[in-house]
XYZ file of C-alpha atoms in Angstrom:
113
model
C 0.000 0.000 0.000
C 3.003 2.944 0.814
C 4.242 1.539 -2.511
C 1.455 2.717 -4.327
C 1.005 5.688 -2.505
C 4.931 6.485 -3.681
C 4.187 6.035 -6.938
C 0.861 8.343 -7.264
C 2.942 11.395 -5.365
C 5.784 10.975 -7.879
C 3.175 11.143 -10.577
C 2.369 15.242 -10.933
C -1.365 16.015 -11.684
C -1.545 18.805 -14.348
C -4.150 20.918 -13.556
C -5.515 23.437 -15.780
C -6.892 26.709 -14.034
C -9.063 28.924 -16.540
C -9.673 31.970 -14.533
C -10.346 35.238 -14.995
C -10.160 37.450 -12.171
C -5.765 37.185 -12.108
C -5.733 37.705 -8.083
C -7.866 34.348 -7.434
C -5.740 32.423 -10.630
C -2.878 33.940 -8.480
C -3.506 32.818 -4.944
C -4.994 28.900 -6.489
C -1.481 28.899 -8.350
C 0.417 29.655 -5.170
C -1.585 26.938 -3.197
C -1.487 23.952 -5.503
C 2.329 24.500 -6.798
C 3.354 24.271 -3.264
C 1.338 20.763 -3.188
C 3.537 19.983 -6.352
C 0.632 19.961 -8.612
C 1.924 20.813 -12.392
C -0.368 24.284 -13.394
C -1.637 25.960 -16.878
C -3.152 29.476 -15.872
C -4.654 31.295 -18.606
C -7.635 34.719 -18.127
C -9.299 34.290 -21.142
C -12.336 32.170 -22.394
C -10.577 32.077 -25.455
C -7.151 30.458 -24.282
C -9.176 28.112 -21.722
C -10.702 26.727 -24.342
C -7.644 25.917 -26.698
C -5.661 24.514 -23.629
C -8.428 22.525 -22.317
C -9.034 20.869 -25.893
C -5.722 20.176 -27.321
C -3.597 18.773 -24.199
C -3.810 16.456 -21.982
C -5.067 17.724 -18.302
C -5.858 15.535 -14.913
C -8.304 18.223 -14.009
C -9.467 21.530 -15.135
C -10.360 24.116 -12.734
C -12.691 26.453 -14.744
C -14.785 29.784 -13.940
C -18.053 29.410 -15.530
C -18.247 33.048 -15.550
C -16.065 34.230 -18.056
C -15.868 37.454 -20.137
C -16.595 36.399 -23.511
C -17.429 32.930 -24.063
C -18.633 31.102 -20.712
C -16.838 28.241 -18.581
C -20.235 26.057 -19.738
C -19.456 26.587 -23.230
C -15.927 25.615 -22.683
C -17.720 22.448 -20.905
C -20.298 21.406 -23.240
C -17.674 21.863 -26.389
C -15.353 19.155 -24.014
C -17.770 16.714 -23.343
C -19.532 17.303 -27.351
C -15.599 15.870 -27.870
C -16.331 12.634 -25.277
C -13.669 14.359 -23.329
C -14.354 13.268 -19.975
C -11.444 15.148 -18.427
C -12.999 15.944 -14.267
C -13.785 19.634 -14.094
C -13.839 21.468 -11.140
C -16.723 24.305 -11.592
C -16.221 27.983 -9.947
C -18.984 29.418 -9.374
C -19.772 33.340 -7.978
C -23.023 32.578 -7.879
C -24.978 29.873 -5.415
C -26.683 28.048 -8.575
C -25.738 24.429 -8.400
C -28.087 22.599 -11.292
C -27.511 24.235 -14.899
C -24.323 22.230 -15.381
C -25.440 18.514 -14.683
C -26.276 16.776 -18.170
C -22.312 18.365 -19.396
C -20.722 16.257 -16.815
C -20.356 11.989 -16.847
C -20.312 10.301 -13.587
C -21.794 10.680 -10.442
C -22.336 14.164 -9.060
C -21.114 15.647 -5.942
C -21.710 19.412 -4.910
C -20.117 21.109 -2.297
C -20.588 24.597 -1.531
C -17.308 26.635 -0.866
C -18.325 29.633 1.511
């Protein structure tokens, strides 16, 4: 069992962050580099959406309030592609259920106050 544990923390996660508001992207960077997490940041709908399409990501941390083109389009154009990548929704507002038919799997929501 601490074998496999060994092996998953040499393994980095690459996380892509799509944010938009740079002093949030900022502080998230700050917290999951020191955790040794491997992060893309980008502040714009359109660069979110090239990065989350054409690499490969572990997880994709995306505002769904973006300037421009919205995190759900970036979500619904990802899963029209059967990419199944886990994406971690932010969220300004308390609205939990417009997002659930973009998303495979079982859902979990947890409210970040």
């Amino acid at each position: 069992m601490d074998s496999e544990i060994a092996v998953s923390y040499k393994e980095r996660v690459k996380v892509l962050v799509v944010e938009d508001e740079k002093n949030i992207a900022s502080f998230v960077r700050k917290g999951l580099e020191e955790r040794g997490f491997v992060l893309d940041v980008c502040h714009r709908d359109d660069e979110g959406n090239e990065l989350a399409t054409t690499q490969r990501n572990d997880v994709i941390l995306l505002d769904i309030m973006l300037p421009g083109r919205d995190g759900l389009n970036i979500l619904l154009g990802l899963r029209e592609r059967n990419n199944a990548v886990p994406v971690i929704q932010v969220n300004q507002k308390p609205e939990t259920g417009n997002t659930f038919d973009l998303q495979p799997g079982p859902h979990q929501i947890k409210a970040a106050r």
